[in-house]
Amino acid sequence: MKFSKKSRYGLIALIDLAVNSKYEQVSLNSIADRNKISPQYLEQVFASLRRAGIVRSVKGSQGGYLLSQRADKITVAKILEALEGDYHIERDISSENDDYPEISKTVQKLVVDRVNEAIDEILLNLTLADLEQNYLDDKKYGQHMYYI
């Protein structure tokens, strides 16, 4: 299982958008500049996010992007599905032709299914608002936090 650059950049860009679009739309170039992401690559990422209904574009000379709904309504699962498709570990279809299908069923049930359930537990309950708040907390307190 790999967390792609597209997913990482998409999450980074959406956190930036959530933080900076409270009062007006945000241009892709400004997001790209702040986060050192290629604007052309970001256009591809935002095309996927727009098709999934996560962001909406505002046309014109002062155009840009806004979230299509509140950040607390956008789950990380929805974002990753928009950018990558299904994020689960795939089912093993070869088990149907195995001499010992019980072994494959055991691996599927006790490993793959449980990993997918754990991934869902995290990604369906983690929202863009959670990511935004964590970023803001780290930005505000991160440099001055001392642990004993």
Short mmCIF file of N, CA and C in Angstrom, two decimals:
data_model
loop_
_atom_site.label_atom_id
_atom_site.label_comp_id
_atom_site.label_asym_id
_atom_site.label_seq_id
_atom_site.Cartn_x
_atom_site.Cartn_y
_atom_site.Cartn_z
N MET A 1 0.84 -1.17 0.00
CA MET A 1 0.00 0.00 0.00
C MET A 1 0.89 1.24 0.00
N LYS A 2 0.63 2.15 -0.92
CA LYS A 2 1.47 3.32 -1.07
C LYS A 2 0.61 4.58 -1.04
N PHE A 3 1.11 5.58 -0.35
CA PHE A 3 0.44 6.87 -0.27
C PHE A 3 1.08 7.76 -1.33
N SER A 4 0.39 8.00 -2.42
CA SER A 4 0.99 8.66 -3.59
C SER A 4 1.25 10.14 -3.36
N LYS A 5 2.10 10.67 -4.23
CA LYS A 5 2.41 12.10 -4.22
C LYS A 5 1.15 12.91 -4.51
N LYS A 6 0.30 12.37 -5.39
CA LYS A 6 -0.95 13.06 -5.71
C LYS A 6 -1.82 13.22 -4.46
N SER A 7 -1.91 12.18 -3.66
CA SER A 7 -2.70 12.24 -2.42
C SER A 7 -2.08 13.21 -1.42
N ARG A 8 -0.77 13.13 -1.26
CA ARG A 8 -0.09 14.04 -0.33
C ARG A 8 -0.28 15.50 -0.74
N TYR A 9 -0.03 15.78 -2.02
CA TYR A 9 -0.19 17.15 -2.49
C TYR A 9 -1.65 17.60 -2.41
N GLY A 10 -2.57 16.69 -2.69
CA GLY A 10 -3.99 17.03 -2.58
C GLY A 10 -4.38 17.40 -1.17
N LEU A 11 -3.93 16.63 -0.20
CA LEU A 11 -4.24 16.94 1.20
C LEU A 11 -3.58 18.25 1.63
N ILE A 12 -2.33 18.45 1.24
CA ILE A 12 -1.63 19.70 1.58
C ILE A 12 -2.37 20.89 0.99
N ALA A 13 -2.74 20.78 -0.28
CA ALA A 13 -3.43 21.89 -0.95
C ALA A 13 -4.80 22.16 -0.34
N LEU A 14 -5.50 21.11 0.07
CA LEU A 14 -6.82 21.31 0.68
C LEU A 14 -6.71 21.93 2.08
N ILE A 15 -5.68 21.56 2.83
CA ILE A 15 -5.47 22.21 4.13
C ILE A 15 -5.20 23.69 3.90
N ASP A 16 -4.35 24.01 2.94
CA ASP A 16 -4.05 25.40 2.60
C ASP A 16 -5.33 26.13 2.19
N LEU A 17 -6.13 25.49 1.35
CA LEU A 17 -7.38 26.11 0.90
C LEU A 17 -8.33 26.33 2.07
N ALA A 18 -8.45 25.36 2.94
CA ALA A 18 -9.34 25.50 4.11
C ALA A 18 -8.91 26.67 4.98
N VAL A 19 -7.62 26.83 5.17
CA VAL A 19 -7.10 27.91 6.02
C VAL A 19 -7.29 29.27 5.35
N ASN A 20 -7.06 29.34 4.05
CA ASN A 20 -6.97 30.64 3.36
C ASN A 20 -8.22 31.06 2.61
N SER A 21 -9.27 30.25 2.63
CA SER A 21 -10.47 30.61 1.86
C SER A 21 -11.65 30.97 2.75
N LYS A 22 -11.39 31.46 3.93
CA LYS A 22 -12.48 31.79 4.85
C LYS A 22 -13.35 32.93 4.32
N TYR A 23 -12.74 33.88 3.60
CA TYR A 23 -13.48 35.07 3.17
C TYR A 23 -13.49 35.28 1.66
N GLU A 24 -12.63 34.54 0.94
CA GLU A 24 -12.61 34.68 -0.51
C GLU A 24 -11.93 33.47 -1.14
N GLN A 25 -12.15 33.31 -2.44
CA GLN A 25 -11.54 32.21 -3.16
C GLN A 25 -10.02 32.36 -3.18
N VAL A 26 -9.34 31.25 -3.41
CA VAL A 26 -7.88 31.22 -3.39
C VAL A 26 -7.40 30.71 -4.74
N SER A 27 -6.42 31.37 -5.30
CA SER A 27 -5.89 30.95 -6.60
C SER A 27 -4.98 29.74 -6.44
N LEU A 28 -4.95 28.92 -7.47
CA LEU A 28 -4.06 27.75 -7.45
C LEU A 28 -2.60 28.18 -7.39
N ASN A 29 -2.27 29.29 -8.05
CA ASN A 29 -0.88 29.75 -8.01
C ASN A 29 -0.44 30.11 -6.60
N SER A 30 -1.32 30.70 -5.82
CA SER A 30 -0.93 31.05 -4.45
C SER A 30 -0.75 29.79 -3.59
N ILE A 31 -1.61 28.80 -3.79
CA ILE A 31 -1.45 27.53 -3.07
C ILE A 31 -0.14 26.87 -3.50
N ALA A 32 0.11 26.86 -4.79
CA ALA A 32 1.34 26.25 -5.33
C ALA A 32 2.57 26.94 -4.78
N ASP A 33 2.57 28.27 -4.77
CA ASP A 33 3.71 29.03 -4.26
C ASP A 33 3.97 28.76 -2.79
N ARG A 34 2.92 28.81 -1.97
CA ARG A 34 3.10 28.60 -0.52
C ARG A 34 3.63 27.21 -0.19
N ASN A 35 3.24 26.23 -1.00
CA ASN A 35 3.57 24.84 -0.68
C ASN A 35 4.61 24.22 -1.59
N LYS A 36 5.16 25.04 -2.50
CA LYS A 36 6.20 24.59 -3.42
C LYS A 36 5.77 23.35 -4.22
N ILE A 37 4.58 23.47 -4.81
CA ILE A 37 4.02 22.43 -5.66
C ILE A 37 3.88 23.01 -7.06
N SER A 38 4.16 22.23 -8.06
CA SER A 38 4.00 22.68 -9.45
C SER A 38 2.55 23.08 -9.71
N PRO A 39 2.33 24.29 -10.23
CA PRO A 39 0.95 24.71 -10.53
C PRO A 39 0.26 23.80 -11.55
N GLN A 40 1.02 23.29 -12.52
CA GLN A 40 0.44 22.40 -13.52
C GLN A 40 -0.02 21.09 -12.87
N TYR A 41 0.77 20.57 -11.94
CA TYR A 41 0.40 19.34 -11.25
C TYR A 41 -0.82 19.60 -10.37
N LEU A 42 -0.84 20.75 -9.70
CA LEU A 42 -1.95 21.11 -8.84
C LEU A 42 -3.25 21.25 -9.63
N GLU A 43 -3.16 21.71 -10.88
CA GLU A 43 -4.35 21.79 -11.73
C GLU A 43 -4.97 20.41 -11.94
N GLN A 44 -4.13 19.40 -12.14
CA GLN A 44 -4.63 18.03 -12.31
C GLN A 44 -5.29 17.53 -11.02
N VAL A 45 -4.66 17.83 -9.89
CA VAL A 45 -5.20 17.42 -8.59
C VAL A 45 -6.56 18.07 -8.38
N PHE A 46 -6.65 19.37 -8.64
CA PHE A 46 -7.90 20.09 -8.40
C PHE A 46 -8.99 19.70 -9.40
N ALA A 47 -8.61 19.25 -10.58
CA ALA A 47 -9.62 18.75 -11.53
C ALA A 47 -10.31 17.53 -10.93
N SER A 48 -9.54 16.64 -10.32
CA SER A 48 -10.13 15.46 -9.67
C SER A 48 -11.01 15.86 -8.48
N LEU A 49 -10.52 16.82 -7.68
CA LEU A 49 -11.27 17.27 -6.52
C LEU A 49 -12.56 17.98 -6.94
N ARG A 50 -12.50 18.71 -8.04
CA ARG A 50 -13.70 19.40 -8.54
C ARG A 50 -14.73 18.39 -9.04
N ARG A 51 -14.27 17.37 -9.78
CA ARG A 51 -15.20 16.34 -10.28
C ARG A 51 -15.87 15.60 -9.13
N ALA A 52 -15.17 15.45 -8.02
CA ALA A 52 -15.74 14.75 -6.85
C ALA A 52 -16.61 15.66 -6.00
N GLY A 53 -16.69 16.94 -6.34
CA GLY A 53 -17.53 17.87 -5.59
C GLY A 53 -16.92 18.33 -4.28
N ILE A 54 -15.61 18.24 -4.15
CA ILE A 54 -14.93 18.66 -2.93
C ILE A 54 -14.60 20.15 -2.97
N VAL A 55 -14.24 20.63 -4.17
CA VAL A 55 -13.97 22.06 -4.35
C VAL A 55 -14.83 22.56 -5.50
N ARG A 56 -14.97 23.87 -5.54
CA ARG A 56 -15.65 24.50 -6.67
C ARG A 56 -14.81 25.67 -7.13
N SER A 57 -14.86 25.94 -8.41
CA SER A 57 -14.04 27.02 -8.96
C SER A 57 -14.89 28.26 -9.16
N VAL A 58 -14.22 29.40 -9.06
CA VAL A 58 -14.82 30.71 -9.32
C VAL A 58 -14.07 31.27 -10.52
N LYS A 59 -14.77 31.52 -11.59
CA LYS A 59 -14.14 32.00 -12.82
C LYS A 59 -13.91 33.51 -12.75
N GLY A 60 -13.03 33.97 -13.63
CA GLY A 60 -12.79 35.40 -13.75
C GLY A 60 -11.37 35.78 -13.36
N SER A 61 -11.08 37.07 -13.51
CA SER A 61 -9.72 37.55 -13.24
C SER A 61 -9.34 37.41 -11.77
N GLN A 62 -10.31 37.47 -10.89
CA GLN A 62 -10.05 37.27 -9.46
C GLN A 62 -10.51 35.89 -9.01
N GLY A 63 -10.57 34.97 -9.96
CA GLY A 63 -11.08 33.63 -9.69
C GLY A 63 -10.16 32.81 -8.82
N GLY A 64 -10.63 31.63 -8.52
CA GLY A 64 -9.86 30.72 -7.69
C GLY A 64 -10.75 29.57 -7.25
N TYR A 65 -10.43 29.01 -6.10
CA TYR A 65 -11.16 27.86 -5.59
C TYR A 65 -11.68 28.09 -4.19
N LEU A 66 -12.78 27.42 -3.90
CA LEU A 66 -13.37 27.38 -2.57
C LEU A 66 -13.73 25.93 -2.27
N LEU A 67 -13.85 25.59 -1.00
CA LEU A 67 -14.38 24.29 -0.64
C LEU A 67 -15.87 24.28 -1.02
N SER A 68 -16.37 23.15 -1.47
CA SER A 68 -17.77 23.08 -1.87
C SER A 68 -18.70 22.92 -0.67
N GLN A 69 -18.14 22.55 0.49
CA GLN A 69 -18.90 22.44 1.73
C GLN A 69 -17.96 22.70 2.90
N ARG A 70 -18.50 22.72 4.08
CA ARG A 70 -17.67 22.97 5.26
C ARG A 70 -16.62 21.88 5.40
N ALA A 71 -15.46 22.27 5.92
CA ALA A 71 -14.34 21.33 6.06
C ALA A 71 -14.67 20.16 6.99
N ASP A 72 -15.57 20.36 7.94
CA ASP A 72 -15.92 19.26 8.85
C ASP A 72 -16.84 18.24 8.21
N LYS A 73 -17.28 18.50 6.99
CA LYS A 73 -18.13 17.57 6.24
C LYS A 73 -17.35 16.79 5.18
N ILE A 74 -16.08 17.13 5.01
CA ILE A 74 -15.25 16.48 4.00
C ILE A 74 -14.30 15.50 4.69
N THR A 75 -14.51 14.22 4.49
CA THR A 75 -13.65 13.22 5.13
C THR A 75 -12.39 13.00 4.30
N VAL A 76 -11.35 12.55 4.98
CA VAL A 76 -10.12 12.20 4.28
C VAL A 76 -10.39 11.03 3.33
N ALA A 77 -11.30 10.14 3.69
CA ALA A 77 -11.66 9.04 2.81
C ALA A 77 -12.20 9.57 1.48
N LYS A 78 -13.06 10.55 1.53
CA LYS A 78 -13.63 11.12 0.30
C LYS A 78 -12.54 11.77 -0.55
N ILE A 79 -11.61 12.45 0.10
CA ILE A 79 -10.51 13.10 -0.63
C ILE A 79 -9.65 12.05 -1.33
N LEU A 80 -9.26 11.01 -0.59
CA LEU A 80 -8.40 9.98 -1.17
C LEU A 80 -9.11 9.22 -2.29
N GLU A 81 -10.41 8.97 -2.13
CA GLU A 81 -11.17 8.32 -3.21
C GLU A 81 -11.19 9.19 -4.45
N ALA A 82 -11.32 10.50 -4.28
CA ALA A 82 -11.34 11.42 -5.41
C ALA A 82 -9.99 11.42 -6.14
N LEU A 83 -8.92 11.29 -5.39
CA LEU A 83 -7.59 11.39 -5.98
C LEU A 83 -7.03 10.05 -6.46
N GLU A 84 -7.40 8.97 -5.80
CA GLU A 84 -6.78 7.67 -6.10
C GLU A 84 -7.76 6.59 -6.50
N GLY A 85 -9.02 6.77 -6.23
CA GLY A 85 -9.97 5.68 -6.38
C GLY A 85 -10.04 4.93 -5.06
N ASP A 86 -10.31 3.65 -5.12
CA ASP A 86 -10.43 2.86 -3.90
C ASP A 86 -9.07 2.77 -3.19
N TYR A 87 -9.05 3.09 -1.92
CA TYR A 87 -7.80 3.08 -1.15
C TYR A 87 -7.60 1.79 -0.35
N HIS A 88 -8.51 0.85 -0.49
CA HIS A 88 -8.42 -0.41 0.26
C HIS A 88 -7.41 -1.37 -0.36
N ILE A 89 -6.93 -2.31 0.44
CA ILE A 89 -6.14 -3.41 -0.07
C ILE A 89 -7.08 -4.30 -0.87
N GLU A 90 -6.65 -4.69 -2.04
CA GLU A 90 -7.52 -5.47 -2.93
C GLU A 90 -7.74 -6.88 -2.40
N ARG A 91 -8.90 -7.41 -2.73
CA ARG A 91 -9.22 -8.80 -2.41
C ARG A 91 -8.38 -9.71 -3.30
N ASP A 92 -8.04 -10.86 -2.81
CA ASP A 92 -7.25 -11.83 -3.55
C ASP A 92 -8.19 -12.71 -4.36
N ILE A 93 -8.26 -12.48 -5.67
CA ILE A 93 -9.17 -13.25 -6.51
C ILE A 93 -8.61 -14.63 -6.86
N SER A 94 -7.30 -14.83 -6.65
CA SER A 94 -6.71 -16.13 -6.99
C SER A 94 -7.14 -17.21 -6.00
N SER A 95 -7.68 -16.84 -4.86
CA SER A 95 -8.05 -17.83 -3.84
C SER A 95 -9.13 -18.78 -4.33
N GLU A 96 -9.91 -18.38 -5.32
CA GLU A 96 -10.98 -19.24 -5.84
C GLU A 96 -10.41 -20.47 -6.55
N ASN A 97 -9.19 -20.38 -7.05
CA ASN A 97 -8.57 -21.49 -7.79
C ASN A 97 -7.52 -22.22 -6.96
N ASP A 98 -7.35 -21.85 -5.71
CA ASP A 98 -6.36 -22.48 -4.86
C ASP A 98 -6.76 -23.90 -4.48
N ASP A 99 -5.72 -24.72 -4.24
CA ASP A 99 -5.97 -26.06 -3.72
C ASP A 99 -6.41 -26.00 -2.26
N TYR A 100 -6.03 -24.93 -1.57
CA TYR A 100 -6.38 -24.76 -0.15
C TYR A 100 -7.07 -23.41 0.03
N PRO A 101 -8.30 -23.29 -0.41
CA PRO A 101 -8.99 -22.00 -0.36
C PRO A 101 -9.18 -21.49 1.08
N GLU A 102 -9.17 -22.40 2.04
CA GLU A 102 -9.36 -21.98 3.44
C GLU A 102 -8.22 -21.09 3.89
N ILE A 103 -7.01 -21.35 3.41
CA ILE A 103 -5.85 -20.53 3.78
C ILE A 103 -6.04 -19.12 3.24
N SER A 104 -6.41 -19.02 1.97
CA SER A 104 -6.64 -17.70 1.37
C SER A 104 -7.78 -16.96 2.07
N LYS A 105 -8.83 -17.70 2.42
CA LYS A 105 -9.96 -17.07 3.13
C LYS A 105 -9.51 -16.55 4.50
N THR A 106 -8.64 -17.31 5.15
CA THR A 106 -8.13 -16.89 6.46
C THR A 106 -7.31 -15.62 6.34
N VAL A 107 -6.43 -15.57 5.34
CA VAL A 107 -5.62 -14.37 5.12
C VAL A 107 -6.53 -13.18 4.80
N GLN A 108 -7.52 -13.41 3.95
CA GLN A 108 -8.44 -12.33 3.60
C GLN A 108 -9.18 -11.82 4.83
N LYS A 109 -9.72 -12.74 5.61
CA LYS A 109 -10.55 -12.36 6.76
C LYS A 109 -9.74 -11.74 7.89
N LEU A 110 -8.61 -12.35 8.24
CA LEU A 110 -7.87 -11.90 9.42
C LEU A 110 -6.82 -10.84 9.15
N VAL A 111 -6.43 -10.69 7.90
CA VAL A 111 -5.42 -9.67 7.58
C VAL A 111 -6.04 -8.56 6.73
N VAL A 112 -6.38 -8.89 5.50
CA VAL A 112 -6.82 -7.87 4.55
C VAL A 112 -8.09 -7.17 5.02
N ASP A 113 -9.11 -7.92 5.40
CA ASP A 113 -10.36 -7.30 5.83
C ASP A 113 -10.16 -6.44 7.08
N ARG A 114 -9.35 -6.93 8.01
CA ARG A 114 -9.13 -6.16 9.24
C ARG A 114 -8.32 -4.89 8.98
N VAL A 115 -7.34 -4.97 8.10
CA VAL A 115 -6.59 -3.77 7.74
C VAL A 115 -7.52 -2.76 7.07
N ASN A 116 -8.35 -3.21 6.15
CA ASN A 116 -9.29 -2.31 5.48
C ASN A 116 -10.28 -1.69 6.47
N GLU A 117 -10.75 -2.47 7.43
CA GLU A 117 -11.65 -1.92 8.45
C GLU A 117 -10.94 -0.85 9.29
N ALA A 118 -9.68 -1.09 9.63
CA ALA A 118 -8.92 -0.11 10.41
C ALA A 118 -8.68 1.17 9.60
N ILE A 119 -8.37 1.01 8.33
CA ILE A 119 -8.18 2.17 7.46
C ILE A 119 -9.47 2.97 7.39
N ASP A 120 -10.60 2.29 7.20
CA ASP A 120 -11.90 2.98 7.16
C ASP A 120 -12.18 3.71 8.47
N GLU A 121 -11.89 3.07 9.58
CA GLU A 121 -12.12 3.68 10.90
C GLU A 121 -11.40 5.02 11.00
N ILE A 122 -10.19 5.06 10.50
CA ILE A 122 -9.41 6.31 10.56
C ILE A 122 -9.91 7.31 9.52
N LEU A 123 -9.94 6.91 8.26
CA LEU A 123 -10.19 7.86 7.17
C LEU A 123 -11.62 8.37 7.11
N LEU A 124 -12.59 7.57 7.54
CA LEU A 124 -13.98 8.02 7.54
C LEU A 124 -14.29 8.94 8.72
N ASN A 125 -13.44 8.90 9.74
CA ASN A 125 -13.67 9.72 10.93
C ASN A 125 -12.71 10.89 11.04
N LEU A 126 -11.84 11.05 10.07
CA LEU A 126 -10.90 12.16 10.03
C LEU A 126 -11.35 13.12 8.95
N THR A 127 -11.54 14.39 9.31
CA THR A 127 -12.05 15.36 8.34
C THR A 127 -10.99 16.39 7.99
N LEU A 128 -11.28 17.12 6.94
CA LEU A 128 -10.41 18.22 6.55
C LEU A 128 -10.31 19.25 7.67
N ALA A 129 -11.38 19.44 8.42
CA ALA A 129 -11.35 20.36 9.57
C ALA A 129 -10.36 19.89 10.63
N ASP A 130 -10.27 18.58 10.85
CA ASP A 130 -9.29 18.03 11.80
C ASP A 130 -7.87 18.33 11.33
N LEU A 131 -7.62 18.14 10.04
CA LEU A 131 -6.29 18.41 9.49
C LEU A 131 -5.96 19.90 9.59
N GLU A 132 -6.93 20.72 9.26
CA GLU A 132 -6.74 22.17 9.34
C GLU A 132 -6.42 22.60 10.77
N GLN A 133 -7.18 22.10 11.73
CA GLN A 133 -6.96 22.48 13.13
C GLN A 133 -5.60 22.02 13.62
N ASN A 134 -5.20 20.82 13.27
CA ASN A 134 -3.89 20.32 13.67
C ASN A 134 -2.78 21.17 13.07
N TYR A 135 -2.93 21.54 11.81
CA TYR A 135 -1.95 22.42 11.17
C TYR A 135 -1.86 23.76 11.90
N LEU A 136 -3.02 24.36 12.19
CA LEU A 136 -3.03 25.65 12.87
C LEU A 136 -2.43 25.55 14.26
N ASP A 137 -2.73 24.47 14.98
CA ASP A 137 -2.14 24.27 16.31
C ASP A 137 -0.63 24.13 16.22
N ASP A 138 -0.15 23.33 15.26
CA ASP A 138 1.29 23.16 15.09
C ASP A 138 1.96 24.47 14.72
N LYS A 139 1.30 25.24 13.87
CA LYS A 139 1.85 26.53 13.44
C LYS A 139 1.93 27.50 14.61
N LYS A 140 0.90 27.49 15.44
CA LYS A 140 0.83 28.43 16.56
C LYS A 140 1.73 28.01 17.72
N TYR A 141 1.70 26.73 18.06
CA TYR A 141 2.40 26.28 19.25
C TYR A 141 3.63 25.43 18.99
N GLY A 142 3.77 24.94 17.77
CA GLY A 142 4.81 23.97 17.46
C GLY A 142 6.21 24.42 17.80
N GLN A 143 6.53 25.68 17.55
CA GLN A 143 7.88 26.16 17.78
C GLN A 143 8.15 26.43 19.26
N HIS A 144 7.12 26.63 20.04
CA HIS A 144 7.30 27.02 21.44
C HIS A 144 6.88 25.94 22.42
N MET A 145 6.65 24.73 21.92
CA MET A 145 6.18 23.66 22.78
C MET A 145 7.37 22.94 23.39
N TYR A 146 7.36 22.81 24.69
CA TYR A 146 8.41 22.09 25.39
C TYR A 146 7.79 20.92 26.13
N TYR A 147 8.43 19.77 26.04
CA TYR A 147 7.93 18.57 26.69
C TYR A 147 8.89 18.15 27.78
N ILE A 148 8.36 17.73 28.89
CA ILE A 148 9.20 17.28 30.00
C ILE A 148 9.06 15.78 30.15
#
